[in-house]
Amino acid sequence: MNKNKISSSFGQNITRREALRYGLLGFSGLALAGMFPLRAAPVTKRAKAKSVIQIWQWGGPSHLDTFDPKPEAGYDYCGPFNKPIETNVKGIRICELLPLTAKQADKYSIIRSMTHGINAHETAAYVVQTGWKPEDGFVHPCAGAVVSFEKGYDAGYKGLTPPYIVVTNPQGRFSEAGFLGSKYKPFATGGNPNSEPFTVEGIVTPGITKQRQMDRRQLLNQLDGFAKKLNGNSFVDLALNSEQSAYELILGNSGKVFDLSAEDQKLRDKYGRNSFGQSCLLARRLVEAGVPYITINYPGWDTHKQNFETMRTKLPEFDKGFSSLLRDLADKGLLDSTIVWCGGEFGRTPKIAWEEPWNGGRHHHGQVFCSVVAGGGFKPGHVVGSSNSTGTEVADHPVYPWDLLSSIYQLMGIAPEETLPHPQGLKIPLTPPVAEGIKYSDSLKEIM
Amino acid sequence: MITKINIFATCVLFFLISSVQIFPQWTRDDPPQNGKIKANNFIDELVFDKLSKKHITPSPVCSDEVFLRRVFLGVTGALPANKEVRSFLADKNPDKRKILIDKLLASDEFADYWAMKWSDILRVKAEFPSNLWPVAAEAYHRWIRTCIVQNMPYDKFAYALLTSSGSNFKTPQVNFYRAMPKKDPLSILNAVALPLMGSRAQKWTDEERYGMAVFFAKVGYKNTQEWKEEIVYFNEEGKFLNPKTGKPQELTFLDGERVSLSPGKDPREAFANWLISPDNKWFAKNVVNRIWYWLMGKGIINEPDDIRPDNPAQNEKLLARLEKELIKNDYDLKSIYKAILNSNTFQLSSLPTDNNQNYEADFSHYYVRQLNAEVLIDAIDNITGTGEPYSSLTPEPYTYIPEDEKTVSLADGSITSPFLEIFGRPPRDTGFELERNNAPTIQQRLHLLNSTHIQKKLQGSQTIKNIISANKNIKDIIINLYINILSRYPTQAEGKTAENYFTVVNKNKTEAAVDLAWALINTKEFSFQH
């Protein structure tokens, strides 16, 4: 037998390198592991954060037009947005179209040096949300599925509201749960939280009165003789229990978390009477209900054409929803235990494409972009890293997607040495090991 | 879709020829067993023999109603049409089950459904983690389906997958070597062993893996001028060095036999010949066990893709005999389907008895499990006369699937829908059988009970409206809904409950019919294979 071989629990022979990679060595093995990633901060035993709200700006928002303005770079870079405004934290300036967000800068920190260098939506979205590069042959789960695995039903979560919720539409081809399997996929609400009623797929259906719901339920109960005969079959029992839980959401109190009409009308106005604004409000309600991971899937940032026209409508909408969410969470004492993570899969090209057919557009830019983090143990009022004078590259303190995700996991009390089960019987680390040639930075230390 | 078209015509016809006033007695309860269950063929002999040694009695043979639904869903992934239900149940021919089995195995729907199963384990999808791209995924799926239609002998099928060279568009079977995220010899070996040997090469010793991987060292890939075209070819320069010694590795089969090949010989051919030889310990075993697993819900070896010495078969003799049958019949897979489907073991009731309830793994009663996601949505579409708007905008070229195409016929595993995701359709990432997750969840129940997706199908259903307008008598509406949804007549008690709903609870006939269809779709009898 070769010395380098280690027998895993399932009788498979694998090399030491693989064993390190899949975390099979156990604690004795970990002693070897200067190989394992140096985390941004020591492992926190107690979780500071209970929930994550991920505001996912699908398409990739321009970093120059949001949290990393470059008025000095000239018109070909900053376009018409050349008057960034001061925030309530001295020295931090952001885009002039975000005045409300500027007043909340003492609640968040801006990472201006996010980088992965990938310019394709699918791949970049995968890397940013899983913390893994795509070429290792595995389909890794995204942060929401990881949190759902670590903090959901398997970890004693008792809520009937699913532990991982996407407001409103799922991310389509992006496989959120990866190798963890469909059990850890998010529940997507569907519908529009700004409409009355807010149709939540499976929970609130327009056109069916409560009386008819109850009549139907009784009819079903009378006709479901097969289920009664197979009483004791584990799958049938599971289906019946699931049905009962589903009715708690449809007819019972558990579904009320989605009823935004219970909120103060003025507060609803502040969030903005649009789908994004009301999604932010819903996210806060879900946090109050104990849901550990909420993604607000917020599309519309892929501005190849007429970037500035789009930004003039998009940013005020974002500004209201995002700033109100931070303030409301803080007012209700929830911000300390809730991570708000906002950003997209990449930034946009700093040099503006003025020519036809783009007419002032910006393209994909994975070389450098921004993410904003708030709450849940992240220190506010900081800027981490910076881009160069034209916003084309990282100037200092690069932050990689795996840095950010391991920080979020830590604050959620998920230990970095945790592994996830792969159907092949492997144990896969949460984030890629240093042994794979992955660089980790300690840039996030200052805000942890 | 045969069934969709026929429902309306049948309802009209039925109304004209009969106006049934009472609910016919339906025999959902599988008939009690009189004495010993007859062994229909060698499968029953071997299964019942094992059970009797444990003093276990199998459950009774299932009723015609249960058999009809089970065999349709199991073989074609679709519900029987209204007319089919009526004529099969009325048929007095004692051989009617056998006749139906032959008919279904020869149908187009059989090819559609089994092309889906093979596409799952061969990972037919356009994008990520392996990248076939849309055109090649379609071509590969079509090739697989054609092989099934032609009932290509299984050894020829495997040989073609393993040894072909050419363009991914023009010689679609070369996509076998493209449908994997990594293409080094060890990764290719994993992707070959899983579907064709039912074995996880990751669990072999290093020596075994190296000796086998070298057969795939000369698989070459090159691009052409055509967008996303790729040629898979025999690359004489390809090498695999033993990672430990750094020296060229000798070709060594898993059972220890060494081979040396003259230069210019493609080692893939040597591998394929070894694999498909009648003495091979994995080849026939893997495929008969998988077919058993697919039809019966549990493999004779479980997991069906984890064949290894320390994972023994539940019934060694049965598995060995099935292997022998396949080889004897020149690798005609349909001979195995026929044997299984005609056995009383396949036709046992799914209701366990006090005596046998803990002996599911010995096949003492039929294994109950939830329907596959694709089958379930097709059934709902069929009942309501609706379709699903499948499309794919990335990667290019854009793909739009006509709404009347069945979900089981989708070629590209990258094309999906919220329904398919919720109901556990496999993503085709790894080719493992357990990628498919049919376990019931709250989300699934919410979706069936109360989603706008399902509600719209029911409320807008022209098929249900047609049933209402073609049948003046409420009883006939109820009977037709039962036949369309549960493939059987209602019992007296069920009929009375449903009738009461129409006459007392909700007097709006259309609403009541929609509600009854809704209730039947939400019964576990509907969403489970049993």
mmCIF file of C-alpha atoms in Angstrom, chain A residues 2 5 10-15 18 21 122 126 134-140 153 159-160 162 164 170 172-173 175-176 178-179 181-183 185-188 199-208 212-213 215-217 219-220 222-227 229-230 233-236 238-243 245-247 249-250 422-426, chain B residues 28-29 126-129 181-182 200 202-207 209-210 244 350-352 360 367-370 392-395 412 414-416 418 421 424 427 429-430 432 434-435 437-443 445-447 449-455 458-459 482 494 497-498 501 505-506 511-512 514-516 518-520 522-525 528 530:
data_model
loop_
_atom_site.group_PDB
_atom_site.id
_atom_site.type_symbol
_atom_site.label_atom_id
_atom_site.label_comp_id
_atom_site.label_asym_id
_atom_site.label_seq_id
_atom_site.Cartn_x
_atom_site.Cartn_y
_atom_site.Cartn_z
ATOM 1 C CA ASN A 2 1.178 3.398 -0.822
ATOM 2 C CA LYS A 5 -3.252 6.585 0.619
ATOM 3 C CA PHE A 10 -16.582 4.177 2.425
ATOM 4 C CA GLY A 11 -13.612 2.018 1.693
ATOM 5 C CA GLN A 12 -12.275 4.137 -1.093
ATOM 6 C CA ASN A 13 -8.625 4.763 -1.592
ATOM 7 C CA ILE A 14 -7.734 8.296 -2.277
ATOM 8 C CA THR A 15 -4.574 10.301 -2.225
ATOM 9 C CA GLU A 18 -7.627 14.477 -2.295
ATOM 10 C CA ARG A 21 -9.272 18.589 -0.345
ATOM 11 C CA GLU A 122 -23.609 32.396 -15.639
ATOM 12 C CA TYR A 126 -21.841 30.882 -9.954
ATOM 13 C CA PRO A 134 -16.336 26.245 -12.093
ATOM 14 C CA GLU A 135 -13.627 23.970 -13.421
ATOM 15 C CA ASP A 136 -13.386 21.337 -10.674
ATOM 16 C CA GLY A 137 -16.224 19.242 -12.102
ATOM 17 C CA PHE A 138 -18.509 19.639 -9.092
ATOM 18 C CA VAL A 139 -21.583 21.811 -8.952
ATOM 19 C CA HIS A 140 -21.224 23.568 -5.634
ATOM 20 C CA TYR A 153 -34.638 21.737 8.981
ATOM 21 C CA GLY A 159 -40.596 27.317 10.979
ATOM 22 C CA LEU A 160 -43.164 26.415 8.367
ATOM 23 C CA PRO A 162 -39.162 27.619 4.179
ATOM 24 C CA TYR A 164 -34.380 29.685 2.123
ATOM 25 C CA PRO A 170 -35.731 31.844 -9.012
ATOM 26 C CA GLY A 172 -33.359 30.182 -13.675
ATOM 27 C CA ARG A 173 -30.491 28.071 -14.868
ATOM 28 C CA SER A 175 -28.469 25.691 -9.826
ATOM 29 C CA GLU A 176 -28.744 27.064 -6.328
ATOM 30 C CA GLY A 178 -25.773 22.121 -6.514
ATOM 31 C CA PHE A 179 -24.678 18.720 -5.251
ATOM 32 C CA GLY A 181 -29.707 18.300 -4.053
ATOM 33 C CA SER A 182 -33.179 19.661 -4.604
ATOM 34 C CA LYS A 183 -34.082 19.513 -0.919
ATOM 35 C CA LYS A 185 -33.334 24.649 -3.235
ATOM 36 C CA PRO A 186 -35.039 27.911 -2.340
ATOM 37 C CA PHE A 187 -38.743 28.513 -2.188
ATOM 38 C CA ALA A 188 -39.507 31.153 -4.804
ATOM 39 C CA THR A 199 -49.789 36.128 -5.073
ATOM 40 C CA VAL A 200 -47.315 33.845 -3.327
ATOM 41 C CA GLU A 201 -46.950 30.696 -5.375
ATOM 42 C CA GLY A 202 -48.715 27.909 -3.523
ATOM 43 C CA ILE A 203 -49.707 30.039 -0.538
ATOM 44 C CA VAL A 204 -51.901 32.876 -1.780
ATOM 45 C CA THR A 205 -53.951 32.181 -4.887
ATOM 46 C CA PRO A 206 -56.355 34.806 -6.158
ATOM 47 C CA GLY A 207 -59.858 33.702 -7.082
ATOM 48 C CA ILE A 208 -60.224 30.889 -4.574
ATOM 49 C CA ARG A 212 -63.878 27.080 -1.309
ATOM 50 C CA GLN A 213 -60.422 26.244 -0.017
ATOM 51 C CA ASP A 215 -64.621 22.774 0.888
ATOM 52 C CA ARG A 216 -61.908 21.452 -1.356
ATOM 53 C CA ARG A 217 -59.780 20.343 1.525
ATOM 54 C CA LEU A 219 -63.394 16.791 -0.422
ATOM 55 C CA LEU A 220 -59.759 15.805 -0.790
ATOM 56 C CA GLN A 222 -62.794 12.223 1.833
ATOM 57 C CA LEU A 223 -61.398 10.984 -1.476
ATOM 58 C CA ASP A 224 -57.828 10.275 -0.375
ATOM 59 C CA GLY A 225 -58.599 6.699 0.591
ATOM 60 C CA PHE A 226 -55.402 5.374 -0.916
ATOM 61 C CA ALA A 227 -53.312 7.455 1.475
ATOM 62 C CA LYS A 229 -54.733 2.498 3.219
ATOM 63 C CA LEU A 230 -51.012 3.053 2.915
ATOM 64 C CA ASN A 233 -45.573 3.940 4.267
ATOM 65 C CA SER A 234 -42.823 6.488 4.846
ATOM 66 C CA PHE A 235 -43.275 8.344 1.556
ATOM 67 C CA VAL A 236 -47.043 8.516 1.841
ATOM 68 C CA LEU A 238 -44.286 12.313 4.420
ATOM 69 C CA ALA A 239 -46.660 13.536 1.728
ATOM 70 C CA LEU A 240 -49.533 13.708 4.233
ATOM 71 C CA ASN A 241 -47.446 15.574 6.795
ATOM 72 C CA SER A 242 -46.247 17.942 4.098
ATOM 73 C CA GLU A 243 -49.842 18.520 3.099
ATOM 74 C CA SER A 245 -47.854 21.885 6.857
ATOM 75 C CA ALA A 246 -48.832 23.331 3.492
ATOM 76 C CA TYR A 247 -52.316 24.010 4.832
ATOM 77 C CA LEU A 249 -49.305 28.188 5.316
ATOM 78 C CA ILE A 250 -52.388 28.447 3.108
ATOM 79 C CA HIS A 422 -21.455 15.014 -1.904
ATOM 80 C CA PRO A 423 -23.549 12.109 -3.258
ATOM 81 C CA GLN A 424 -20.319 10.283 -4.134
ATOM 82 C CA GLY A 425 -19.649 10.003 -0.411
ATOM 83 C CA LEU A 426 -17.128 12.822 -0.441
ATOM 84 C CA ARG B 28 -59.605 -1.040 -6.148
ATOM 85 C CA ASP B 29 -58.997 -3.498 -3.402
ATOM 86 C CA ALA B 126 -26.381 21.803 -22.992
ATOM 87 C CA GLU B 127 -24.460 23.511 -20.274
ATOM 88 C CA PHE B 128 -22.655 23.118 -16.972
ATOM 89 C CA PRO B 129 -20.897 21.328 -15.490
ATOM 90 C CA PRO B 181 -16.851 18.172 -16.928
ATOM 91 C CA LYS B 182 -13.232 16.992 -17.058
ATOM 92 C CA ARG B 200 -18.038 4.093 -8.976
ATOM 93 C CA GLN B 202 -13.656 6.597 -7.413
ATOM 94 C CA LYS B 203 -13.870 3.621 -5.050
ATOM 95 C CA TRP B 204 -11.363 1.421 -6.861
ATOM 96 C CA THR B 205 -7.731 1.166 -5.815
ATOM 97 C CA ASP B 206 -5.262 3.500 -7.491
ATOM 98 C CA GLU B 207 -3.702 0.582 -9.368
ATOM 99 C CA ARG B 209 -7.932 3.099 -11.752
ATOM 100 C CA TYR B 210 -4.616 3.741 -13.451
ATOM 101 C CA LYS B 244 2.983 7.632 -8.792
ATOM 102 C CA SER B 350 -48.538 -2.316 -3.353
ATOM 103 C CA LEU B 351 -50.492 -2.826 -0.155
ATOM 104 C CA PRO B 352 -48.352 -4.765 2.294
ATOM 105 C CA GLU B 360 -40.155 -4.656 0.719
ATOM 106 C CA TYR B 367 -42.631 -0.499 -4.053
ATOM 107 C CA VAL B 368 -44.594 2.745 -3.631
ATOM 108 C CA ARG B 369 -42.877 5.992 -4.602
ATOM 109 C CA GLN B 370 -43.759 9.411 -5.926
ATOM 110 C CA SER B 392 -33.791 28.326 -23.329
ATOM 111 C CA LEU B 393 -32.178 31.663 -24.101
ATOM 112 C CA THR B 394 -28.678 30.822 -22.978
ATOM 113 C CA PRO B 395 -26.564 29.413 -24.384
ATOM 114 C CA ASP B 412 -31.733 19.045 -23.013
ATOM 115 C CA SER B 414 -30.523 22.357 -18.990
ATOM 116 C CA ILE B 415 -34.073 23.289 -19.971
ATOM 117 C CA THR B 416 -36.127 23.305 -16.833
ATOM 118 C CA PRO B 418 -39.893 25.672 -11.352
ATOM 119 C CA GLU B 421 -37.056 21.737 -9.838
ATOM 120 C CA GLY B 424 -36.790 16.677 -7.867
ATOM 121 C CA PRO B 427 -29.917 18.154 -12.948
ATOM 122 C CA ASP B 429 -24.661 16.949 -13.301
ATOM 123 C CA THR B 430 -23.149 13.656 -12.193
ATOM 124 C CA PHE B 432 -25.911 9.331 -10.354
ATOM 125 C CA LEU B 434 -29.848 9.486 -6.644
ATOM 126 C CA GLU B 435 -29.681 12.884 -8.310
ATOM 127 C CA ASN B 437 -35.136 13.111 -5.577
ATOM 128 C CA ASN B 438 -38.744 11.939 -5.431
ATOM 129 C CA ALA B 439 -39.189 12.506 -1.713
ATOM 130 C CA PRO B 440 -42.347 14.486 -0.900
ATOM 131 C CA THR B 441 -41.876 18.045 0.403
ATOM 132 C CA ILE B 442 -44.027 20.893 1.692
ATOM 133 C CA GLN B 443 -43.199 22.909 -1.407
ATOM 134 C CA ARG B 445 -47.761 19.971 -1.753
ATOM 135 C CA LEU B 446 -48.140 23.760 -1.810
ATOM 136 C CA HIS B 447 -47.625 23.682 -5.533
ATOM 137 C CA LEU B 449 -52.728 22.337 -3.724
ATOM 138 C CA ASN B 450 -52.627 26.011 -4.410
ATOM 139 C CA SER B 451 -50.195 27.358 -7.007
ATOM 140 C CA THR B 452 -51.386 29.681 -9.755
ATOM 141 C CA HIS B 453 -49.549 27.344 -12.136
ATOM 142 C CA ILE B 454 -51.838 24.392 -11.408
ATOM 143 C CA GLN B 455 -54.945 26.504 -10.709
ATOM 144 C CA LEU B 458 -57.548 23.530 -14.022
ATOM 145 C CA GLN B 459 -59.656 26.646 -14.354
ATOM 146 C CA TYR B 482 -62.061 9.585 -12.337
ATOM 147 C CA GLU B 494 -66.492 7.947 -3.760
ATOM 148 C CA THR B 497 -69.158 11.909 -2.024
ATOM 149 C CA ALA B 498 -68.421 13.539 -5.352
ATOM 150 C CA TYR B 501 -70.158 17.984 -3.728
ATOM 151 C CA VAL B 505 -71.481 21.846 -1.477
ATOM 152 C CA ASN B 506 -70.886 23.737 -4.700
ATOM 153 C CA GLU B 511 -66.534 25.003 -10.255
ATOM 154 C CA ALA B 512 -67.542 21.677 -8.792
ATOM 155 C CA VAL B 514 -62.743 21.821 -11.341
ATOM 156 C CA ASP B 515 -62.746 21.166 -7.609
ATOM 157 C CA LEU B 516 -63.214 17.439 -8.116
ATOM 158 C CA TRP B 518 -58.284 19.360 -8.189
ATOM 159 C CA ALA B 519 -59.051 16.924 -5.370
ATOM 160 C CA LEU B 520 -58.234 13.879 -7.483
ATOM 161 C CA ASN B 522 -54.113 15.993 -4.962
ATOM 162 C CA THR B 523 -54.811 12.426 -3.876
ATOM 163 C CA LYS B 524 -51.671 10.423 -3.208
ATOM 164 C CA GLU B 525 -53.160 7.758 -5.437
ATOM 165 C CA PHE B 528 -47.597 8.081 -6.525
ATOM 166 C CA HIS B 530 -48.201 2.122 -6.864
#
